[in-house]
Amino acid sequence: MSALTDISLKDALEGLKSKRFSATEITQAHIAAIEAARPLNAYVAETPDQALAMAAAADARIAKGEAGPLEGAPLGIKDLFCTEGVRSAACSKILEGFKPTYESTVTSNLWRDGAVMLGKLNMDEFAMGSSNETSFCGPVINPWRSRDSNQKLTPGGSSGGSAASVAANLALGATATDTGGSIRQPAAFTGTVGIKPTYGRCSRWGIIAFASSLDQAGPIARTVEDAAILLKSMSGHDPKDSTSLPAEVPDFPSFVGKSVKGLRIGVPKEYRVDGMPAEIETLWSQGIAWLKDAGCEIVEVSLPHTKYALPAYYIIAPAEASSNLARYDGMRYGLREADGQSLDDVYKQTRAAGFGDEVKRRILIGTYVLSAGYYDAYYLKALKVRRRIADDFTQAFEKVDALLTPTAPSAAFGLGENSADPLAMYLNDIFTVTVNLAGLPGMSLPGGVDANGLPLGLQLIGRALDEGTLFSLGGALEKAAAFRSRPERWW
Ligand code: GLN
């Protein structure tokens, strides 16, 4: 594919500014790449006409010397973000045909800064999943394949389309969301960089809700610096989201390349879980060595409540989901199955036909843990565990500036491999959910490949509102890892 799709966002922005190529040209190159990559099923809606109109407007602003920080950069948008007049369905049957009359704050911020929308990206239904297999639009295929195998692999989830599009050069960057790992795990499975910022850094307004106290938006990109550029545009206080933080947005890109000498890095001993592949252990040790070489001090820390994180997450997230998804009743949005006799029949038939199995499972679990008699035993207890987990981090951050862990307990697995066993699927999130429960920033970046040539991710966890330190550390690790592998094109 054209070289214009194979450059970093940073280089693209420089090329656009210096008029080496136009926004129209780089957009056209991406439109062609997307058309040629349909077997990956990364995009669920392509919006070439809109993209070219946005690119023409970007070219006009560049000509007038009024370029914004993302002027002319073609991006993909996860189907969870409401985009005015364009399909926004969270890859659920119940929202098929829904075209919002408004734009999410995060995407508005990107368009304000000059970015171009290429289309909407595939994802697990309502962002519930770790493999993109719960999507009503079918799974995304990871552009990466094991050496000597044609087996189709998952790009991870729920932001599988975002990660695959960035890895396969179908966008310079993509928006994603992370409730329990959905930015970081797909980034790890596709050799890309993803950051979930501090809870409240990005506005949730106009993002279809899954579990409101955990949901955060963030970017997936090909380099740490690209992720910093995107996060800077996406972030900011928004009066329309009462949980958005009234905090200044730092100049994130300026942290990339800063020295990390003297920073103290915690290695949590509880993250050495049974059954973790030796290659992930090795990568983790390698990451520790790289940071040591860069002048960091490595400190072993303890996060004693880690083992309760997954059970607490899989109570709190479904509880909030069962409440958030109550609005899909056939009356206000999308699907309506209206051949019932009564209003109740319409509700039941619409919800039975509109939600997939995993979403129904979450609604059932959530309703159960919130019901009278079980609320104290499950939901309230999970909230107490959540507090303990957050306290573990607070104590660790008295001793260290950031933590280094693996992102996921395995490399990308085969489609269908874990889909029959929800618990096996949920185990994917073992290293990521703690960060959401505590509201902290977490970044995944590629550290190397396994014996099959598949990418593996390292995770950095920071103090609240300290994404800057993660960008500095991420930059140092990226330099040391010199990860240059790319998926070989087979589609
Ligand atoms: N895999 C987790 C889940 O299924 C996380 C999903 C997410 O972060 N949106 O809930």
Short mmCIF file of C-alpha atoms and ligand atoms in Angstrom, two decimals:
data_model
loop_
_atom_site.label_atom_id
_atom_site.label_comp_id
_atom_site.label_asym_id
_atom_site.label_seq_id
_atom_site.Cartn_x
_atom_site.Cartn_y
_atom_site.Cartn_z
CA MET A 1 0.00 0.00 0.00
CA SER A 2 1.01 3.58 -0.52
CA ALA A 3 3.74 4.96 1.70
CA LEU A 4 1.30 7.62 2.89
CA THR A 5 -0.42 5.01 5.04
CA ASP A 6 2.85 3.66 6.42
CA ILE A 7 4.07 6.70 8.34
CA SER A 8 3.61 7.87 11.89
CA LEU A 9 1.00 10.47 12.75
CA LYS A 10 3.85 12.78 13.73
CA ASP A 11 5.50 12.46 10.30
CA ALA A 12 2.16 12.81 8.55
CA LEU A 13 1.41 16.06 10.38
CA GLU A 14 4.84 17.42 9.43
CA GLY A 15 4.38 16.37 5.80
CA LEU A 16 0.98 18.03 5.68
CA LYS A 17 2.21 21.23 7.26
CA SER A 18 5.16 21.50 4.90
CA LYS A 19 2.81 20.67 1.97
CA ARG A 20 4.78 17.58 0.89
CA PHE A 21 1.37 15.97 0.39
CA SER A 22 -2.17 17.14 0.90
CA ALA A 23 -4.85 16.01 3.33
CA THR A 24 -6.83 14.85 0.30
CA GLU A 25 -3.94 12.66 -0.88
CA ILE A 26 -3.31 11.04 2.48
CA THR A 27 -7.03 10.51 2.98
CA GLN A 28 -7.39 8.92 -0.44
CA ALA A 29 -4.49 6.58 0.32
CA HIS A 30 -6.25 5.46 3.50
CA ILE A 31 -9.61 5.02 1.77
CA ALA A 32 -7.94 2.71 -0.77
CA ALA A 33 -6.15 0.76 1.98
CA ILE A 34 -9.43 0.30 3.88
CA GLU A 35 -11.21 -0.99 0.76
CA ALA A 36 -8.40 -3.47 0.17
CA ALA A 37 -8.51 -4.66 3.80
CA ARG A 38 -12.19 -5.59 4.08
CA PRO A 39 -11.33 -9.22 4.97
CA LEU A 40 -10.05 -7.90 8.33
CA ASN A 41 -13.55 -6.57 9.15
CA ALA A 42 -12.01 -3.67 11.07
CA TYR A 43 -14.42 -1.00 9.82
CA VAL A 44 -18.18 -1.41 10.23
CA ALA A 45 -18.89 1.83 8.37
CA GLU A 46 -16.65 3.51 5.83
CA THR A 47 -17.33 7.22 5.34
CA PRO A 48 -15.17 8.14 2.32
CA ASP A 49 -17.34 11.05 1.15
CA GLN A 50 -17.29 12.65 4.56
CA ALA A 51 -13.56 11.94 4.86
CA LEU A 52 -12.81 13.65 1.55
CA ALA A 53 -14.97 16.66 2.46
CA MET A 54 -13.16 16.97 5.80
CA ALA A 55 -9.81 16.58 4.02
CA ALA A 56 -10.69 19.34 1.52
CA ALA A 57 -11.61 21.63 4.41
CA ALA A 58 -8.30 20.72 6.11
CA ASP A 59 -6.38 21.53 2.92
CA ALA A 60 -8.11 24.91 2.76
CA ARG A 61 -7.12 25.67 6.36
CA ILE A 62 -3.52 24.57 5.73
CA ALA A 63 -3.40 26.86 2.66
CA LYS A 64 -4.58 29.79 4.81
CA GLY A 65 -2.00 28.99 7.49
CA GLU A 66 -4.73 28.09 9.98
CA ALA A 67 -3.82 24.43 10.54
CA GLY A 68 -4.90 22.88 13.83
CA PRO A 69 -2.72 20.40 15.74
CA LEU A 70 -4.22 17.39 13.90
CA GLU A 71 -4.95 19.12 10.62
CA GLY A 72 -5.61 16.60 7.84
CA ALA A 73 -4.85 13.46 9.87
CA PRO A 74 -7.15 10.54 8.91
CA LEU A 75 -8.40 8.63 11.97
CA GLY A 76 -10.74 5.75 12.70
CA ILE A 77 -13.46 6.05 15.37
CA LYS A 78 -14.69 3.21 17.56
CA ASP A 79 -18.40 2.51 17.02
CA LEU A 80 -19.02 3.39 20.69
CA PHE A 81 -18.53 7.13 20.02
CA CYS A 82 -21.59 9.03 18.85
CA THR A 83 -20.87 10.75 15.56
CA GLU A 84 -23.50 13.09 14.20
CA GLY A 85 -25.47 11.61 11.31
CA VAL A 86 -23.19 8.56 11.13
CA ARG A 87 -23.93 5.05 12.40
CA SER A 88 -23.08 4.71 16.12
CA ALA A 89 -24.31 1.33 17.22
CA ALA A 90 -21.77 -0.10 19.71
CA CYS A 91 -21.82 -3.06 17.28
CA SER A 92 -25.13 -4.17 18.78
CA LYS A 93 -28.21 -5.28 16.88
CA ILE A 94 -30.33 -3.24 19.27
CA LEU A 95 -28.74 0.00 17.99
CA GLU A 96 -28.59 -0.92 14.28
CA GLY A 97 -29.70 2.07 12.26
CA PHE A 98 -29.09 4.57 15.08
CA LYS A 99 -27.63 7.82 13.77
CA PRO A 100 -27.12 10.32 16.57
CA THR A 101 -28.07 13.96 16.12
CA TYR A 102 -25.04 14.97 18.19
CA GLU A 103 -21.30 14.43 18.36
CA SER A 104 -19.36 13.05 21.35
CA THR A 105 -17.08 15.54 23.07
CA VAL A 106 -13.94 13.48 22.34
CA THR A 107 -14.64 13.28 18.59
CA SER A 108 -15.67 16.98 18.55
CA ASN A 109 -12.27 17.78 20.04
CA LEU A 110 -10.53 15.80 17.28
CA TRP A 111 -12.49 17.56 14.51
CA ARG A 112 -11.88 20.94 16.20
CA ASP A 113 -8.15 20.17 15.85
CA GLY A 114 -8.49 19.30 12.15
CA ALA A 115 -8.63 15.48 12.09
CA VAL A 116 -10.46 13.58 9.34
CA MET A 117 -12.90 10.72 10.03
CA LEU A 118 -12.38 7.59 7.90
CA GLY A 119 -15.26 5.60 9.40
CA LYS A 120 -16.48 3.61 12.38
CA LEU A 121 -14.54 0.73 13.85
CA ASN A 122 -15.68 -2.72 14.89
CA MET A 123 -15.76 -3.67 18.59
CA ASP A 124 -17.27 -6.13 21.03
CA GLU A 125 -21.00 -5.48 21.54
CA PHE A 126 -21.33 -2.57 24.00
CA ALA A 127 -17.57 -3.02 24.65
CA MET A 128 -18.16 -6.27 26.53
CA GLY A 129 -15.48 -8.75 25.57
CA SER A 130 -11.78 -9.35 25.10
CA SER A 131 -11.68 -10.80 21.58
CA ASN A 132 -14.09 -8.77 19.43
CA GLU A 133 -16.15 -11.94 19.01
CA THR A 134 -19.27 -10.57 20.71
CA SER A 135 -19.70 -7.95 17.94
CA PHE A 136 -23.00 -8.14 16.05
CA CYS A 137 -20.88 -7.24 13.00
CA GLY A 138 -18.67 -10.34 13.31
CA PRO A 139 -15.15 -10.58 14.68
CA VAL A 140 -12.21 -8.49 13.55
CA ILE A 141 -9.30 -10.56 12.24
CA ASN A 142 -5.90 -9.63 13.65
CA PRO A 143 -3.56 -8.55 10.84
CA TRP A 144 -0.87 -10.54 12.67
CA ARG A 145 -0.59 -14.30 12.11
CA SER A 146 1.63 -16.84 13.80
CA ARG A 147 4.70 -17.82 11.88
CA ASP A 148 3.89 -20.77 9.60
CA SER A 149 0.16 -20.66 10.28
CA ASN A 150 -2.91 -19.26 8.57
CA GLN A 151 -5.06 -19.52 11.67
CA LYS A 152 -7.20 -16.45 12.24
CA LEU A 153 -6.29 -14.68 15.46
CA THR A 154 -8.21 -12.21 17.57
CA PRO A 155 -6.95 -8.61 17.72
CA GLY A 156 -8.22 -8.53 21.30
CA GLY A 157 -11.18 -6.56 22.53
CA SER A 158 -13.22 -4.66 22.95
CA SER A 159 -11.38 -2.12 20.75
CA GLY A 160 -10.40 -4.80 18.21
CA GLY A 161 -11.24 -2.67 15.16
CA SER A 162 -9.26 0.27 16.53
CA ALA A 163 -6.16 -1.83 17.18
CA ALA A 164 -6.35 -3.79 13.91
CA SER A 165 -6.87 -0.64 11.82
CA VAL A 166 -3.81 1.02 13.34
CA ALA A 167 -1.66 -2.13 13.01
CA ALA A 168 -2.70 -2.69 9.39
CA ASN A 169 -2.17 0.97 8.35
CA LEU A 170 -5.88 1.64 7.86
CA ALA A 171 -5.71 4.82 9.99
CA LEU A 172 -2.94 6.96 11.46
CA GLY A 173 -4.56 6.47 14.85
CA ALA A 174 -7.89 5.51 16.35
CA THR A 175 -10.14 6.32 19.26
CA ALA A 176 -10.83 3.51 21.70
CA THR A 177 -12.32 3.04 25.15
CA ASP A 178 -11.20 1.05 28.17
CA THR A 179 -13.48 -0.14 30.96
CA GLY A 180 -11.37 -3.11 32.03
CA GLY A 181 -8.56 -3.24 29.49
CA SER A 182 -10.14 -2.62 26.10
CA ILE A 183 -7.49 -0.17 24.92
CA ARG A 184 -4.46 -1.89 26.40
CA GLN A 185 -5.10 -5.58 25.65
CA PRO A 186 -5.90 -5.01 21.93
CA ALA A 187 -2.83 -2.76 21.70
CA ALA A 188 -0.74 -5.60 23.18
CA PHE A 189 -2.22 -8.14 20.73
CA THR A 190 -1.46 -5.99 17.68
CA GLY A 191 1.93 -4.43 18.43
CA THR A 192 0.45 -0.96 18.87
CA VAL A 193 0.52 1.66 21.65
CA GLY A 194 -2.60 2.37 23.69
CA ILE A 195 -3.18 4.57 26.70
CA LYS A 196 -6.14 4.66 29.04
CA PRO A 197 -5.79 8.01 30.78
CA THR A 198 -6.84 8.85 34.32
CA TYR A 199 -10.59 8.45 34.87
CA GLY A 200 -12.11 11.85 34.07
CA ARG A 201 -9.31 13.01 31.73
CA CYS A 202 -11.53 12.53 28.65
CA SER A 203 -15.20 13.41 28.65
CA ARG A 204 -17.58 10.46 28.49
CA TRP A 205 -20.28 12.66 26.95
CA GLY A 206 -21.61 11.05 23.78
CA ILE A 207 -19.81 7.75 24.36
CA ILE A 208 -22.32 4.91 24.64
CA ALA A 209 -22.13 3.89 28.31
CA PHE A 210 -21.04 0.44 29.52
CA ALA A 211 -19.93 0.87 33.17
CA SER A 212 -19.87 4.60 33.84
CA SER A 213 -17.51 4.59 36.85
CA LEU A 214 -14.87 2.69 34.84
CA ASP A 215 -15.29 3.81 31.20
CA GLN A 216 -12.54 6.02 29.78
CA ALA A 217 -11.62 7.00 26.23
CA GLY A 218 -8.08 7.01 24.92
CA PRO A 219 -6.09 6.58 21.71
CA ILE A 220 -4.47 3.62 19.96
CA ALA A 221 -1.51 4.65 17.82
CA ARG A 222 1.68 3.29 16.26
CA THR A 223 4.13 5.18 18.46
CA VAL A 224 4.21 6.58 21.99
CA GLU A 225 4.53 10.11 20.62
CA ASP A 226 1.51 9.61 18.32
CA ALA A 227 -0.53 8.43 21.32
CA ALA A 228 0.56 11.58 23.20
CA ILE A 229 -0.46 13.84 20.31
CA LEU A 230 -3.90 12.21 20.10
CA LEU A 231 -4.53 12.14 23.85
CA LYS A 232 -3.76 15.85 24.08
CA SER A 233 -6.53 16.63 21.61
CA MET A 234 -9.00 14.15 23.11
CA SER A 235 -8.62 15.33 26.73
CA GLY A 236 -10.08 18.25 28.61
CA HIS A 237 -12.72 19.24 31.11
CA ASP A 238 -16.28 19.09 29.83
CA PRO A 239 -19.18 20.57 31.80
CA LYS A 240 -21.46 18.04 30.05
CA ASP A 241 -19.80 15.16 31.96
CA SER A 242 -19.95 15.68 35.73
CA THR A 243 -17.14 13.14 36.23
CA SER A 244 -14.78 14.92 33.85
CA LEU A 245 -11.89 16.47 35.75
CA PRO A 246 -11.40 20.24 35.75
CA ALA A 247 -7.66 19.71 35.28
CA GLU A 248 -5.26 21.44 32.94
CA VAL A 249 -4.22 19.24 29.97
CA PRO A 250 -0.41 19.03 29.90
CA ASP A 251 1.50 19.10 26.63
CA PHE A 252 1.75 15.30 26.54
CA PRO A 253 4.06 15.05 23.48
CA SER A 254 6.72 17.13 25.25
CA PHE A 255 7.15 14.31 27.81
CA VAL A 256 8.27 11.81 25.15
CA GLY A 257 12.05 11.75 25.02
CA LYS A 258 12.49 13.26 28.49
CA SER A 259 15.07 11.52 30.67
CA VAL A 260 13.68 8.95 33.09
CA LYS A 261 16.87 8.85 35.14
CA GLY A 262 16.22 8.53 38.85
CA LEU A 263 12.56 7.51 38.50
CA ARG A 264 11.56 4.69 40.80
CA ILE A 265 9.69 1.86 39.10
CA GLY A 266 7.63 -0.63 41.04
CA VAL A 267 7.33 -4.26 40.05
CA PRO A 268 4.26 -5.74 41.76
CA LYS A 269 4.99 -9.27 42.93
CA GLU A 270 1.32 -10.32 42.78
CA TYR A 271 1.38 -9.95 38.98
CA ARG A 272 3.57 -13.04 38.70
CA VAL A 273 0.54 -15.28 38.21
CA ASP A 274 0.51 -19.06 37.89
CA GLY A 275 0.47 -20.39 34.37
CA MET A 276 1.84 -17.24 32.76
CA PRO A 277 3.83 -18.17 29.64
CA ALA A 278 7.59 -18.03 30.17
CA GLU A 279 7.91 -15.61 27.27
CA ILE A 280 5.81 -13.03 29.09
CA GLU A 281 7.98 -13.42 32.19
CA THR A 282 11.05 -12.94 30.00
CA LEU A 283 9.61 -9.85 28.33
CA TRP A 284 8.76 -8.38 31.73
CA SER A 285 12.35 -8.98 32.96
CA GLN A 286 13.61 -7.43 29.74
CA GLY A 287 11.43 -4.35 30.32
CA ILE A 288 12.81 -4.07 33.86
CA ALA A 289 16.37 -4.28 32.49
CA TRP A 290 15.67 -1.61 29.85
CA LEU A 291 14.38 0.81 32.48
CA LYS A 292 17.35 0.05 34.72
CA ASP A 293 19.66 0.85 31.80
CA ALA A 294 17.81 4.11 31.33
CA GLY A 295 18.68 5.04 34.92
CA CYS A 296 15.53 3.99 36.77
CA GLU A 297 15.61 2.42 40.17
CA ILE A 298 13.62 -0.83 40.35
CA VAL A 299 11.67 -1.55 43.53
CA GLU A 300 9.61 -4.65 44.30
CA VAL A 301 6.18 -3.61 45.57
CA SER A 302 3.12 -5.43 46.81
CA LEU A 303 -0.46 -4.90 45.70
CA PRO A 304 -1.99 -7.43 48.09
CA HIS A 305 -5.62 -7.22 46.92
CA THR A 306 -4.83 -7.95 43.28
CA LYS A 307 -6.41 -11.40 43.41
CA TYR A 308 -9.80 -9.90 44.20
CA ALA A 309 -9.72 -7.47 41.28
CA LEU A 310 -11.26 -9.68 38.59
CA PRO A 311 -14.19 -10.87 40.75
CA ALA A 312 -14.84 -7.29 41.90
CA TYR A 313 -14.68 -5.99 38.33
CA TYR A 314 -17.04 -8.70 37.08
CA ILE A 315 -19.58 -7.60 39.70
CA ILE A 316 -19.25 -3.81 39.40
CA ALA A 317 -19.07 -3.62 35.59
CA PRO A 318 -22.16 -5.81 34.99
CA ALA A 319 -24.06 -4.00 37.77
CA GLU A 320 -23.51 -0.66 36.08
CA ALA A 321 -24.14 -2.18 32.65
CA SER A 322 -27.50 -3.61 33.72
CA SER A 323 -28.55 -0.13 34.76
CA ASN A 324 -27.09 1.68 31.71
CA LEU A 325 -28.59 -0.78 29.23
CA ALA A 326 -32.09 -0.46 30.70
CA ARG A 327 -32.65 2.43 28.28
CA TYR A 328 -32.73 0.09 25.26
CA ASP A 329 -36.38 -0.80 25.39
CA GLY A 330 -37.51 -0.44 21.79
CA MET A 331 -39.01 2.97 22.45
CA ARG A 332 -36.20 5.44 22.06
CA TYR A 333 -33.41 4.01 19.94
CA GLY A 334 -32.76 1.47 17.22
CA LEU A 335 -34.54 -1.86 17.12
CA ARG A 336 -38.21 -2.35 18.03
CA GLU A 337 -39.91 -5.74 17.96
CA ALA A 338 -43.50 -4.57 18.05
CA ASP A 339 -45.67 -7.58 17.43
CA GLY A 340 -46.34 -8.08 21.15
CA GLN A 341 -49.67 -7.53 22.85
CA SER A 342 -48.51 -5.17 25.56
CA LEU A 343 -45.79 -2.65 26.31
CA ASP A 344 -44.05 -5.30 28.40
CA ASP A 345 -44.09 -7.66 25.40
CA VAL A 346 -42.39 -5.01 23.25
CA TYR A 347 -39.70 -4.52 25.88
CA LYS A 348 -39.10 -8.24 26.25
CA GLN A 349 -39.11 -9.06 22.57
CA THR A 350 -36.92 -6.11 21.64
CA ARG A 351 -34.34 -6.91 24.31
CA ALA A 352 -34.42 -10.65 23.60
CA ALA A 353 -33.84 -10.06 19.89
CA GLY A 354 -31.52 -7.06 20.18
CA PHE A 355 -28.88 -8.10 22.71
CA GLY A 356 -26.28 -10.80 22.10
CA ASP A 357 -25.48 -13.61 24.56
CA GLU A 358 -22.58 -11.90 26.36
CA VAL A 359 -24.57 -8.71 26.89
CA LYS A 360 -27.49 -10.74 28.23
CA ARG A 361 -25.11 -12.56 30.58
CA ARG A 362 -23.86 -9.22 31.93
CA ILE A 363 -27.40 -7.88 32.39
CA LEU A 364 -28.39 -11.05 34.27
CA ILE A 365 -25.32 -10.92 36.53
CA GLY A 366 -25.73 -7.20 37.10
CA THR A 367 -29.40 -7.43 37.95
CA TYR A 368 -28.70 -10.32 40.31
CA VAL A 369 -25.91 -8.59 42.27
CA LEU A 370 -28.02 -5.46 42.65
CA SER A 371 -31.19 -7.22 43.78
CA ALA A 372 -32.51 -7.00 47.33
CA GLY A 373 -30.84 -9.61 49.49
CA TYR A 374 -27.74 -9.89 47.28
CA TYR A 375 -26.77 -6.22 47.07
CA ASP A 376 -24.81 -6.29 50.35
CA ALA A 377 -23.28 -9.70 49.74
CA TYR A 378 -22.00 -8.95 46.23
CA TYR A 379 -22.22 -5.37 45.03
CA LEU A 380 -21.38 -3.63 48.28
CA LYS A 381 -18.58 -6.08 48.98
CA ALA A 382 -17.15 -5.50 45.51
CA LEU A 383 -17.16 -1.75 46.17
CA LYS A 384 -15.19 -2.35 49.38
CA VAL A 385 -12.68 -4.47 47.48
CA ARG A 386 -12.40 -1.69 44.93
CA ARG A 387 -11.44 0.73 47.69
CA ARG A 388 -8.77 -1.70 48.97
CA ILE A 389 -7.33 -2.04 45.48
CA ALA A 390 -7.14 1.73 45.12
CA ASP A 391 -5.46 1.94 48.56
CA ASP A 392 -2.87 -0.67 47.46
CA PHE A 393 -1.88 1.64 44.60
CA THR A 394 -1.81 4.71 46.85
CA GLN A 395 0.62 2.93 49.16
CA ALA A 396 2.77 1.71 46.28
CA PHE A 397 2.95 5.23 44.84
CA GLU A 398 4.42 6.46 48.12
CA LYS A 399 7.49 4.43 47.20
CA VAL A 400 7.55 4.51 43.39
CA ASP A 401 6.72 6.82 40.48
CA ALA A 402 5.19 4.21 38.18
CA LEU A 403 4.67 0.46 37.87
CA LEU A 404 5.76 -1.94 35.13
CA THR A 405 3.79 -5.14 34.41
CA PRO A 406 2.84 -7.27 31.41
CA THR A 407 -0.35 -6.06 29.69
CA ALA A 408 -2.00 -9.43 29.12
CA PRO A 409 -1.28 -13.00 30.21
CA SER A 410 -0.86 -14.27 26.63
CA ALA A 411 -0.26 -13.20 23.04
CA ALA A 412 -3.20 -13.03 20.59
CA PHE A 413 -5.15 -16.28 20.63
CA GLY A 414 -7.15 -18.00 17.92
CA LEU A 415 -10.71 -16.97 17.11
CA GLY A 416 -13.07 -19.36 18.88
CA GLU A 417 -10.40 -20.54 21.30
CA ASN A 418 -11.86 -18.94 24.44
CA SER A 419 -15.37 -18.06 23.33
CA ALA A 420 -17.07 -21.09 24.88
CA ASP A 421 -15.68 -20.37 28.33
CA PRO A 422 -16.48 -16.91 29.73
CA LEU A 423 -14.11 -17.37 32.68
CA ALA A 424 -11.16 -18.14 30.41
CA MET A 425 -12.06 -14.99 28.45
CA TYR A 426 -12.36 -12.86 31.61
CA LEU A 427 -8.87 -14.00 32.72
CA ASN A 428 -7.42 -11.93 29.88
CA ASP A 429 -8.18 -8.83 31.92
CA ILE A 430 -6.20 -9.90 34.99
CA PHE A 431 -3.50 -7.21 34.66
CA THR A 432 -5.70 -4.42 33.33
CA VAL A 433 -8.88 -4.22 35.45
CA THR A 434 -7.04 -3.09 38.60
CA VAL A 435 -6.13 0.14 36.83
CA ASN A 436 -9.76 0.90 35.95
CA LEU A 437 -10.96 0.05 39.45
CA ALA A 438 -8.45 2.58 40.83
CA GLY A 439 -9.07 5.19 38.10
CA LEU A 440 -5.37 5.40 37.21
CA PRO A 441 -3.64 5.91 33.84
CA GLY A 442 -2.24 2.80 32.13
CA MET A 443 -0.33 2.43 28.88
CA SER A 444 0.50 -0.62 26.79
CA LEU A 445 3.34 -0.64 24.32
CA PRO A 446 4.96 -3.41 22.30
CA GLY A 447 8.04 -4.92 23.94
CA GLY A 448 8.86 -7.80 21.63
CA VAL A 449 7.47 -10.89 19.95
CA ASP A 450 6.92 -14.45 21.14
CA ALA A 451 8.29 -17.61 19.55
CA ASN A 452 5.51 -17.47 16.94
CA GLY A 453 6.40 -13.91 16.00
CA LEU A 454 3.35 -12.40 17.72
CA PRO A 455 3.62 -9.11 19.60
CA LEU A 456 3.65 -8.90 23.39
CA GLY A 457 2.81 -5.81 25.40
CA LEU A 458 4.30 -4.14 28.46
CA GLN A 459 2.07 -2.07 30.73
CA LEU A 460 3.03 1.10 32.60
CA ILE A 461 0.74 2.29 35.39
CA GLY A 462 0.99 5.81 36.77
CA ARG A 463 -0.34 8.07 39.49
CA ALA A 464 -3.64 9.82 38.84
CA LEU A 465 -3.17 12.67 36.33
CA ASP A 466 0.46 11.68 35.76
CA GLU A 467 0.18 10.48 32.16
CA GLY A 468 3.25 12.64 31.48
CA THR A 469 5.55 10.25 33.37
CA LEU A 470 4.04 7.32 31.43
CA PHE A 471 4.84 9.07 28.15
CA SER A 472 8.47 9.60 29.27
CA LEU A 473 8.83 5.99 30.41
CA GLY A 474 6.98 4.73 27.33
CA GLY A 475 9.36 6.71 25.14
CA ALA A 476 12.37 5.19 26.90
CA LEU A 477 11.01 1.65 26.59
CA GLU A 478 10.06 2.18 22.95
CA LYS A 479 13.60 3.31 22.18
CA ALA A 480 15.15 0.36 23.99
CA ALA A 481 12.76 -2.22 22.54
CA ALA A 482 13.19 -0.86 18.99
CA PHE A 483 10.09 -2.80 18.04
CA ARG A 484 9.98 -2.64 14.25
CA SER A 485 8.06 -5.82 13.39
CA ARG A 486 4.95 -5.29 11.31
CA PRO A 487 2.30 -7.77 10.30
CA GLU A 488 3.02 -9.27 6.91
CA ARG A 489 0.28 -8.33 4.51
CA TRP A 490 -1.95 -11.34 3.63
CA TRP A 491 -5.33 -9.63 3.13
N1 GLN B 1 -12.76 -7.39 28.64
C1 GLN B 1 -13.41 -6.59 29.64
C2 GLN B 1 -14.89 -6.85 29.65
O1 GLN B 1 -15.32 -7.64 28.90
C3 GLN B 1 -13.11 -5.15 29.42
C4 GLN B 1 -13.87 -4.51 28.34
C5 GLN B 1 -13.60 -3.06 28.19
O2 GLN B 1 -12.60 -2.55 28.70
N2 GLN B 1 -14.53 -2.37 27.56
O3 GLN B 1 -15.61 -6.28 30.40
#
